[in-house]
PDB file of C-alpha atoms in Angstrom:
ATOM      1  CA  MET A   1      -2.490 -13.628  -6.715  1.00  0.00           C
ATOM      2  CA  LEU A   2      -5.522 -12.197  -4.761  1.00  0.00           C
ATOM      3  CA  GLU A   3      -8.715 -11.507  -6.972  1.00  0.00           C
ATOM      4  CA  LEU A   4     -11.794  -9.109  -6.028  1.00  0.00           C
ATOM      5  CA  ASP A   5     -14.464 -10.182  -8.022  1.00  0.00           C
ATOM      6  CA  HIS A   6     -17.845  -8.332  -9.087  1.00  0.00           C
ATOM      7  CA  ILE A   7     -17.677  -6.545  -5.046  1.00  0.00           C
ATOM      8  CA  ASN A   8     -19.957  -4.146  -5.116  1.00  0.00           C
ATOM      9  CA  PHE A   9     -20.444  -1.928  -1.049  1.00  0.00           C
ATOM     10  CA  ALA A  10     -22.495   0.597  -0.087  1.00  0.00           C
ATOM     11  CA  TYR A  11     -22.242   1.472   4.286  1.00  0.00           C
ATOM     12  CA  PRO A  12     -25.446   1.554   5.793  1.00  0.00           C
ATOM     13  CA  HIS A  13     -27.924   4.779   4.798  1.00  0.00           C
ATOM     14  CA  GLY A  14     -25.249   5.291   2.093  1.00  0.00           C
ATOM     15  CA  ASN A  15     -25.515   5.762  -1.898  1.00  0.00           C
ATOM     16  CA  ALA A  16     -23.494   2.549  -3.001  1.00  0.00           C
ATOM     17  CA  LEU A  17     -20.066   2.844  -3.189  1.00  0.00           C
ATOM     18  CA  LEU A  18     -18.061   0.331  -4.835  1.00  0.00           C
ATOM     19  CA  HIS A  19     -19.677  -0.629  -7.991  1.00  0.00           C
ATOM     20  CA  ASP A  20     -19.430  -4.262  -9.584  1.00  0.00           C
ATOM     21  CA  VAL A  21     -15.243  -3.621  -9.475  1.00  0.00           C
ATOM     22  CA  SER A  22     -12.980  -7.104 -10.342  1.00  0.00           C
ATOM     23  CA  LEU A  23      -9.690  -6.296 -10.112  1.00  0.00           C
ATOM     24  CA  SER A  24      -6.997  -9.012  -9.994  1.00  0.00           C
ATOM     25  CA  VAL A  25      -3.213  -7.771  -8.026  1.00  0.00           C
ATOM     26  CA  LYS A  26      -0.421 -10.057  -9.688  1.00  0.00           C
ATOM     27  CA  PRO A  27       2.413 -11.046  -8.149  1.00  0.00           C
ATOM     28  CA  ALA A  28       5.200  -9.913  -7.601  1.00  0.00           C
ATOM     29  CA  CYS A  29       4.311  -6.232  -8.527  1.00  0.00           C
ATOM     30  CA  PHE A  30       4.369  -2.944  -8.045  1.00  0.00           C
ATOM     31  CA  THR A  31       0.699  -1.257  -8.773  1.00  0.00           C
ATOM     32  CA  ALA A  32      -0.428   1.402  -7.917  1.00  0.00           C
ATOM     33  CA  LEU A  33      -4.734   2.066  -6.840  1.00  0.00           C
ATOM     34  CA  LEU A  34      -5.154   6.080  -8.303  1.00  0.00           C
ATOM     35  CA  GLY A  35      -7.822   8.367  -8.547  1.00  0.00           C
ATOM     36  CA  LYS A  36      -9.746  10.853  -6.841  1.00  0.00           C
ATOM     37  CA  ASN A  37     -10.920  12.257  -3.156  1.00  0.00           C
ATOM     38  CA  GLY A  38     -14.253   9.087  -2.691  1.00  0.00           C
ATOM     39  CA  CYS A  39     -13.811   7.567  -5.349  1.00  0.00           C
ATOM     40  CA  GLY A  40     -13.824   3.777  -2.866  1.00  0.00           C
ATOM     41  CA  LYS A  41     -10.002   3.545  -3.407  1.00  0.00           C
ATOM     42  CA  SER A  42      -9.557   3.388   0.870  1.00  0.00           C
ATOM     43  CA  THR A  43     -13.115   1.118   1.205  1.00  0.00           C
ATOM     44  CA  LEU A  44     -11.792  -1.317  -1.451  1.00  0.00           C
ATOM     45  CA  LEU A  45      -7.686  -1.701   0.893  1.00  0.00           C
ATOM     46  CA  SER A  46     -10.319  -2.777   3.512  1.00  0.00           C
ATOM     47  CA  LEU A  47     -12.192  -4.927   2.574  1.00  0.00           C
ATOM     48  CA  ILE A  48      -9.575  -6.540   1.099  1.00  0.00           C
ATOM     49  CA  MET A  49      -8.266  -6.703   4.355  1.00  0.00           C
ATOM     50  CA  GLY A  50     -11.514  -7.845   6.204  1.00  0.00           C
ATOM     51  CA  ILE A  51     -12.028  -4.098   7.806  1.00  0.00           C
ATOM     52  CA  LEU A  52     -15.656  -3.515   5.562  1.00  0.00           C
ATOM     53  CA  HIS A  53     -16.956  -7.207   3.908  1.00  0.00           C
ATOM     54  CA  PRO A  54     -19.030  -5.886   0.712  1.00  0.00           C
ATOM     55  CA  ALA A  55     -22.905  -6.312  -0.172  1.00  0.00           C
ATOM     56  CA  SER A  56     -22.201  -9.042  -3.197  1.00  0.00           C
ATOM     57  CA  GLY A  57     -18.915 -10.769  -4.799  1.00  0.00           C
ATOM     58  CA  THR A  58     -15.583 -12.487  -3.747  1.00  0.00           C
ATOM     59  CA  ILE A  59     -12.878 -11.093  -2.540  1.00  0.00           C
ATOM     60  CA  THR A  60      -9.974 -14.354  -3.100  1.00  0.00           C
ATOM     61  CA  LEU A  61      -6.753 -15.740  -2.174  1.00  0.00           C
ATOM     62  CA  ASP A  62      -4.537 -18.452  -4.230  1.00  0.00           C
ATOM     63  CA  GLY A  63      -7.915 -19.521  -4.966  1.00  0.00           C
ATOM     64  CA  GLU A  64      -9.344 -19.131  -0.790  1.00  0.00           C
ATOM     65  CA  ASP A  65     -12.315 -17.333   0.015  1.00  0.00           C
ATOM     66  CA  LEU A  66      -9.727 -14.344   1.782  1.00  0.00           C
ATOM     67  CA  PRO A  67     -12.760 -12.806   4.130  1.00  0.00           C
ATOM     68  CA  HIS A  68     -13.790 -16.314   5.635  1.00  0.00           C
ATOM     69  CA  MET A  69      -9.554 -17.116   5.979  1.00  0.00           C
ATOM     70  CA  GLU A  70      -8.660 -17.982   9.258  1.00  0.00           C
ATOM     71  CA  ARG A  71      -7.270 -15.183  10.935  1.00  0.00           C
ATOM     72  CA  GLY A  72      -3.965 -16.010  11.666  1.00  0.00           C
ATOM     73  CA  LEU A  73      -2.873 -18.262   8.326  1.00  0.00           C
ATOM     74  CA  ARG A  74      -4.445 -14.918   6.804  1.00  0.00           C
ATOM     75  CA  ALA A  75      -2.012 -11.849   8.549  1.00  0.00           C
ATOM     76  CA  LYS A  76       0.924 -15.232   7.309  1.00  0.00           C
ATOM     77  CA  LYS A  77      -0.125 -14.145   3.627  1.00  0.00           C
ATOM     78  CA  ILE A  78      -1.283  -9.971   3.631  1.00  0.00           C
ATOM     79  CA  CYS A  79      -0.747  -6.813   5.718  1.00  0.00           C
ATOM     80  CA  MET A  80      -1.775  -3.245   5.366  1.00  0.00           C
ATOM     81  CA  VAL A  81      -0.233  -0.447   7.192  1.00  0.00           C
ATOM     82  CA  ALA A  82      -2.548   2.452   7.073  1.00  0.00           C
ATOM     83  CA  GLN A  83      -3.175   5.856   5.974  1.00  0.00           C
ATOM     84  CA  ARG A  84      -2.855   7.531   9.289  1.00  0.00           C
ATOM     85  CA  GLU A  85      -1.736   4.738  12.670  1.00  0.00           C
ATOM     86  CA  GLU A  86      -1.567   6.628  16.095  1.00  0.00           C
ATOM     87  CA  ALA A  87       2.267   6.800  16.569  1.00  0.00           C
ATOM     88  CA  THR A  88       2.591   4.947  20.162  1.00  0.00           C
ATOM     89  CA  HIS A  89       5.337   5.600  23.186  1.00  0.00           C
ATOM     90  CA  THR A  90       5.976   2.712  22.329  1.00  0.00           C
ATOM     91  CA  THR A  91      10.704   1.487  21.019  1.00  0.00           C
ATOM     92  CA  VAL A  92      10.660   1.175  17.729  1.00  0.00           C
ATOM     93  CA  PHE A  93      12.215  -2.790  18.050  1.00  0.00           C
ATOM     94  CA  ASP A  94       9.106  -3.214  20.489  1.00  0.00           C
ATOM     95  CA  ALA A  95       6.738  -1.609  16.856  1.00  0.00           C
ATOM     96  CA  VAL A  96       8.307  -3.621  14.311  1.00  0.00           C
ATOM     97  CA  LEU A  97       8.075  -6.404  16.701  1.00  0.00           C
ATOM     98  CA  MET A  98       4.442  -6.847  17.271  1.00  0.00           C
ATOM     99  CA  GLY A  99       4.828  -8.013  12.802  1.00  0.00           C
ATOM    100  CA  ARG A 100       6.395 -10.845  13.842  1.00  0.00           C
ATOM    101  CA  LYS A 101       2.579 -11.084  16.315  1.00  0.00           C
ATOM    102  CA  PRO A 102       1.658 -14.632  13.298  1.00  0.00           C
ATOM    103  CA  TYR A 103       4.866 -16.755  14.199  1.00  0.00           C
ATOM    104  CA  ILE A 104       4.954 -16.034  17.744  1.00  0.00           C
ATOM    105  CA  GLU A 105       2.942 -18.629  20.174  1.00  0.00           C
ATOM    106  CA  SER A 106       3.303 -17.770  23.241  1.00  0.00           C
ATOM    107  CA  ALA A 107       7.029 -15.365  23.932  1.00  0.00           C
ATOM    108  CA  PRO A 108       8.752 -14.479  20.685  1.00  0.00           C
ATOM    109  CA  ARG A 109      12.612 -16.732  19.960  1.00  0.00           C
ATOM    110  CA  GLN A 110      15.626 -15.664  19.139  1.00  0.00           C
ATOM    111  CA  GLU A 111      14.733 -16.130  15.857  1.00  0.00           C
ATOM    112  CA  ASP A 112      12.417 -13.101  16.078  1.00  0.00           C
ATOM    113  CA  PHE A 113      14.886 -11.262  17.773  1.00  0.00           C
ATOM    114  CA  ASP A 114      17.140 -11.633  14.068  1.00  0.00           C
ATOM    115  CA  ALA A 115      14.109 -10.848  11.869  1.00  0.00           C
ATOM    116  CA  VAL A 116      13.537  -7.453  13.447  1.00  0.00           C
ATOM    117  CA  ALA A 117      17.293  -6.758  13.859  1.00  0.00           C
ATOM    118  CA  ASP A 118      18.460  -7.531  10.814  1.00  0.00           C
ATOM    119  CA  ILE A 119      15.523  -5.659   9.225  1.00  0.00           C
ATOM    120  CA  LEU A 120      15.934  -2.359  11.525  1.00  0.00           C
ATOM    121  CA  ALA A 121      20.264  -2.977   9.600  1.00  0.00           C
ATOM    122  CA  ARG A 122      18.347  -3.411   6.731  1.00  0.00           C
ATOM    123  CA  LEU A 123      16.156   0.115   6.380  1.00  0.00           C
ATOM    124  CA  ASN A 124      18.695   2.675   8.386  1.00  0.00           C
ATOM    125  CA  LEU A 125      17.057   1.775  10.966  1.00  0.00           C
ATOM    126  CA  SER A 126      19.670  -0.073  13.887  1.00  0.00           C
ATOM    127  CA  HIS A 127      20.486   3.794  15.930  1.00  0.00           C
ATOM    128  CA  HIS A 128      16.826   4.433  16.808  1.00  0.00           C
ATOM    129  CA  ALA A 129      15.640   0.715  17.637  1.00  0.00           C
ATOM    130  CA  LEU A 130      15.407   2.102  21.647  1.00  0.00           C
ATOM    131  CA  SER A 131      13.727   5.279  20.489  1.00  0.00           C
ATOM    132  CA  TYR A 132      10.653   6.153  20.782  1.00  0.00           C
ATOM    133  CA  MET A 133       7.860   6.337  17.768  1.00  0.00           C
ATOM    134  CA  ASP A 134       5.971   9.197  19.183  1.00  0.00           C
ATOM    135  CA  GLU A 135       9.294  10.740  19.038  1.00  0.00           C
ATOM    136  CA  LEU A 136       9.887   9.519  15.430  1.00  0.00           C
ATOM    137  CA  SER A 137      10.081  12.665  12.254  1.00  0.00           C
ATOM    138  CA  GLY A 138       6.601  11.522   9.829  1.00  0.00           C
ATOM    139  CA  GLY A 139       9.041  10.260   8.036  1.00  0.00           C
ATOM    140  CA  GLU A 140      11.328   7.796  10.515  1.00  0.00           C
ATOM    141  CA  ARG A 141       8.099   6.758  11.434  1.00  0.00           C
ATOM    142  CA  GLN A 142       6.832   5.876   8.331  1.00  0.00           C
ATOM    143  CA  VAL A 143      10.113   3.678   7.477  1.00  0.00           C
ATOM    144  CA  ALA A 144       9.750   2.401  11.012  1.00  0.00           C
ATOM    145  CA  THR A 145       6.187   1.654  10.318  1.00  0.00           C
ATOM    146  CA  LEU A 146       7.439  -0.313   7.020  1.00  0.00           C
ATOM    147  CA  ALA A 147       9.928  -2.135   8.650  1.00  0.00           C
ATOM    148  CA  ARG A 148       6.581  -3.663  11.092  1.00  0.00           C
ATOM    149  CA  ALA A 149       4.674  -4.586   7.880  1.00  0.00           C
ATOM    150  CA  PHE A 150       8.624  -6.278   6.178  1.00  0.00           C
ATOM    151  CA  VAL A 151       9.319  -8.225   8.699  1.00  0.00           C
ATOM    152  CA  GLN A 152       5.645  -9.473   8.870  1.00  0.00           C
ATOM    153  CA  GLN A 153       6.763 -11.879   5.479  1.00  0.00           C
ATOM    154  CA  THR A 154       3.761 -11.420   3.863  1.00  0.00           C
ATOM    155  CA  ASP A 155       3.563 -12.764   0.019  1.00  0.00           C
ATOM    156  CA  TYR A 156       0.917  -8.874  -0.313  1.00  0.00           C
ATOM    157  CA  LEU A 157       1.392  -5.202   1.193  1.00  0.00           C
ATOM    158  CA  LEU A 158      -1.570  -2.319   1.167  1.00  0.00           C
ATOM    159  CA  LEU A 159      -0.618   0.984   1.783  1.00  0.00           C
ATOM    160  CA  ASP A 160      -3.463   4.039   1.768  1.00  0.00           C
ATOM    161  CA  GLU A 161      -1.330   6.542   0.809  1.00  0.00           C
ATOM    162  CA  PRO A 162       1.875   5.477   2.001  1.00  0.00           C
ATOM    163  CA  THR A 163       3.732   9.752   1.392  1.00  0.00           C
ATOM    164  CA  ASN A 164       1.581  11.377   2.704  1.00  0.00           C
ATOM    165  CA  ASN A 165       3.065  13.939   4.481  1.00  0.00           C
ATOM    166  CA  LEU A 166       5.668  13.812   3.486  1.00  0.00           C
ATOM    167  CA  ASP A 167       8.836  15.820   2.038  1.00  0.00           C
ATOM    168  CA  PRO A 168       9.901  14.867  -1.358  1.00  0.00           C
ATOM    169  CA  TYR A 169      13.524  12.930   0.346  1.00  0.00           C
ATOM    170  CA  ASN A 170      11.148  10.599   2.085  1.00  0.00           C
ATOM    171  CA  GLN A 171       8.294  10.274  -0.272  1.00  0.00           C
ATOM    172  CA  GLN A 172      11.248   8.941  -2.410  1.00  0.00           C
ATOM    173  CA  GLU A 173      13.160   7.293  -0.324  1.00  0.00           C
ATOM    174  CA  ILE A 174       9.670   5.258   1.438  1.00  0.00           C
ATOM    175  CA  MET A 175       8.479   4.291  -2.204  1.00  0.00           C
ATOM    176  CA  GLN A 176      12.430   3.319  -3.034  1.00  0.00           C
ATOM    177  CA  LEU A 177      12.519   1.127  -0.070  1.00  0.00           C
ATOM    178  CA  VAL A 178       8.782  -0.611  -1.099  1.00  0.00           C
ATOM    179  CA  HIS A 179      10.183  -1.090  -4.658  1.00  0.00           C
ATOM    180  CA  HIS A 180      12.977  -3.250  -3.883  1.00  0.00           C
ATOM    181  CA  GLU A 181      11.431  -5.148  -1.684  1.00  0.00           C
ATOM    182  CA  VAL A 182       8.984  -6.100  -4.084  1.00  0.00           C
ATOM    183  CA  ASN A 183      12.124  -6.965  -6.599  1.00  0.00           C
ATOM    184  CA  ASP A 184      14.255  -8.406  -4.428  1.00  0.00           C
ATOM    185  CA  ARG A 185      11.645 -11.021  -2.220  1.00  0.00           C
ATOM    186  CA  GLY A 186       8.647 -10.785  -4.742  1.00  0.00           C
ATOM    187  CA  ILE A 187       6.634  -9.311  -2.742  1.00  0.00           C
ATOM    188  CA  SER A 188       3.361  -7.694  -4.394  1.00  0.00           C
ATOM    189  CA  VAL A 189       1.740  -4.364  -3.066  1.00  0.00           C
ATOM    190  CA  LEU A 190      -1.752  -2.369  -3.359  1.00  0.00           C
ATOM    191  CA  ALA A 191      -0.796   1.054  -2.829  1.00  0.00           C
ATOM    192  CA  VAL A 192      -3.120   4.236  -2.852  1.00  0.00           C
ATOM    193  CA  MET A 193      -1.544   6.656  -4.755  1.00  0.00           C
ATOM    194  CA  HIS A 194      -1.886  10.276  -5.381  1.00  0.00           C
ATOM    195  CA  ASP A 195       1.140  11.391  -6.100  1.00  0.00           C
ATOM    196  CA  ILE A 196       0.503  10.623 -10.486  1.00  0.00           C
ATOM    197  CA  ASN A 197       4.328  11.141 -11.246  1.00  0.00           C
ATOM    198  CA  LEU A 198       5.826   9.190  -8.326  1.00  0.00           C
ATOM    199  CA  ALA A 199       4.020   6.789  -8.973  1.00  0.00           C
ATOM    200  CA  LEU A 200       5.281   6.043 -12.439  1.00  0.00           C
ATOM    201  CA  GLN A 201       8.631   6.451 -10.894  1.00  0.00           C
ATOM    202  CA  TYR A 202       8.054   3.369  -9.170  1.00  0.00           C
ATOM    203  CA  CYS A 203       4.788   0.643  -9.662  1.00  0.00           C
ATOM    204  CA  ASP A 204       4.675  -1.380 -13.068  1.00  0.00           C
ATOM    205  CA  ARG A 205       1.055  -1.874 -12.817  1.00  0.00           C
ATOM    206  CA  PHE A 206      -1.115   0.935 -12.391  1.00  0.00           C
ATOM    207  CA  ILE A 207      -5.689   0.927 -12.079  1.00  0.00           C
ATOM    208  CA  LEU A 208      -7.338   4.079 -12.154  1.00  0.00           C
ATOM    209  CA  MET A 209     -11.258   4.058 -10.475  1.00  0.00           C
ATOM    210  CA  LYS A 210     -13.733   6.772 -10.801  1.00  0.00           C
ATOM    211  CA  GLU A 211     -16.362   7.415  -9.217  1.00  0.00           C
ATOM    212  CA  GLY A 212     -16.813   3.709  -7.637  1.00  0.00           C
ATOM    213  CA  SER A 213     -15.280   1.681 -10.877  1.00  0.00           C
ATOM    214  CA  ILE A 214     -13.189   0.699 -12.652  1.00  0.00           C
ATOM    215  CA  LYS A 215     -11.766   2.721 -15.181  1.00  0.00           C
ATOM    216  CA  THR A 216      -8.599   1.579 -15.959  1.00  0.00           C
ATOM    217  CA  VAL A 217      -5.505  -1.260 -16.058  1.00  0.00           C
ATOM    218  CA  GLY A 218      -2.735  -1.424 -17.482  1.00  0.00           C
ATOM    219  CA  ASP A 219       1.047  -0.732 -17.713  1.00  0.00           C
ATOM    220  CA  SER A 220       3.090   3.429 -17.688  1.00  0.00           C
ATOM    221  CA  SER A 221       0.951   4.020 -21.214  1.00  0.00           C
ATOM    222  CA  VAL A 222      -2.562   3.380 -19.778  1.00  0.00           C
ATOM    223  CA  ILE A 223      -1.337   7.360 -18.756  1.00  0.00           C
ATOM    224  CA  THR A 224      -2.376   9.208 -21.012  1.00  0.00           C
ATOM    225  CA  GLU A 225      -4.055  12.866 -21.578  1.00  0.00           C
ATOM    226  CA  ALA A 226      -7.284  10.997 -22.052  1.00  0.00           C
ATOM    227  CA  THR A 227      -7.200   8.916 -19.006  1.00  0.00           C
ATOM    228  CA  ILE A 228      -6.026  12.066 -16.647  1.00  0.00           C
ATOM    229  CA  ARG A 229      -8.929  14.431 -17.832  1.00  0.00           C
ATOM    230  CA  ASP A 230     -11.291  11.339 -17.801  1.00  0.00           C
ATOM    231  CA  ILE A 231     -10.258  10.082 -14.148  1.00  0.00           C
ATOM    232  CA  TYR A 232      -9.515  13.959 -12.775  1.00  0.00           C
ATOM    233  CA  GLY A 233     -11.075  16.179 -14.795  1.00  0.00           C
ATOM    234  CA  MET A 234      -8.247  18.426 -15.417  1.00  0.00           C
ATOM    235  CA  LYS A 235      -5.592  18.437 -18.378  1.00  0.00           C
ATOM    236  CA  VAL A 236      -2.584  17.829 -18.363  1.00  0.00           C
ATOM    237  CA  ASP A 237       0.120  17.080 -20.650  1.00  0.00           C
ATOM    238  CA  VAL A 238       2.064  14.045 -21.251  1.00  0.00           C
ATOM    239  CA  ILE A 239       6.010  13.547 -21.813  1.00  0.00           C
ATOM    240  CA  THR A 240       8.670  10.930 -21.417  1.00  0.00           C
ATOM    241  CA  HIS A 241      11.687  12.131 -19.166  1.00  0.00           C
ATOM    242  CA  ASN A 242      14.635   9.780 -18.863  1.00  0.00           C
ATOM    243  CA  GLY A 243      12.993   6.897 -20.379  1.00  0.00           C
ATOM    244  CA  THR A 244       9.658   7.950 -17.664  1.00  0.00           C
ATOM    245  CA  ARG A 245       6.445   8.828 -18.519  1.00  0.00           C
ATOM    246  CA  VAL A 246       5.547  12.900 -16.441  1.00  0.00           C
ATOM    247  CA  VAL A 247       2.551  13.992 -15.875  1.00  0.00           C
ATOM    248  CA  ILE A 248       1.624  17.982 -15.828  1.00  0.00           C
ATOM    249  CA  PRO A 249      -0.759  19.793 -14.963  1.00  0.00           C
ATOM    250  CA  HIS A 250      -2.066  22.754 -16.740  1.00  0.00           C
ATOM    251  CA  THR A 251      -2.697  25.849 -14.394  1.00  0.00           C
ATOM    252  CA  LEU A 252      -6.627  25.777 -13.845  1.00  0.00           C
ATOM    253  CA  LYS A 253      -8.122  28.542 -15.423  1.00  0.00           C
TER     254      LYS A 253
END
């Protein structure tokens, strides 16, 4: 289990951004991290990945201190898809092959090439294997980026706004791919989300943040009119449609 215990963080010469954050990311679970812009969601992912370092508190993965874990071992356990990744003039096959880097000692082996070919086939990207990443559409590029993360075969995957700037069809496709990976391979996903209804459709667990603190954790039942009003400062109706909770915002006045 990935666990954060009493994490505090502030940027240099800035106010505290995270305040006594404690949470656990359960195995084989799709968890949505929700909250307003600037509440610390993306910063939390950067702390988990060791890009930033907490002022105090601990981050452990399966009982081991994650920030001090050997880099190669950590890359086999956890990976992250950032909110914005530069599209390079690299073929899709080679870009996805980069996900095998933790397992490659001197040069890729046949099993690495096979793993890439398999994931491209599973995600319907085989016809784009020799296309360049910077020539793909936004949705295609995001699927290829997920393919690189999946082929890394980690137990934990962090996603920072995985459906940002995608049309509704591609949003559904991305969330469905991640959901299948959770169910089929039993990985654990922590995803920063802004679309609450998309999260309700696919996620198992919800962590809601406000002003750098964890306010609510639980299944979809924690998404209520009162919770949304507290976290986002807006009035909504929460209904159930085809067995799924749906948030309907009131018109702002």
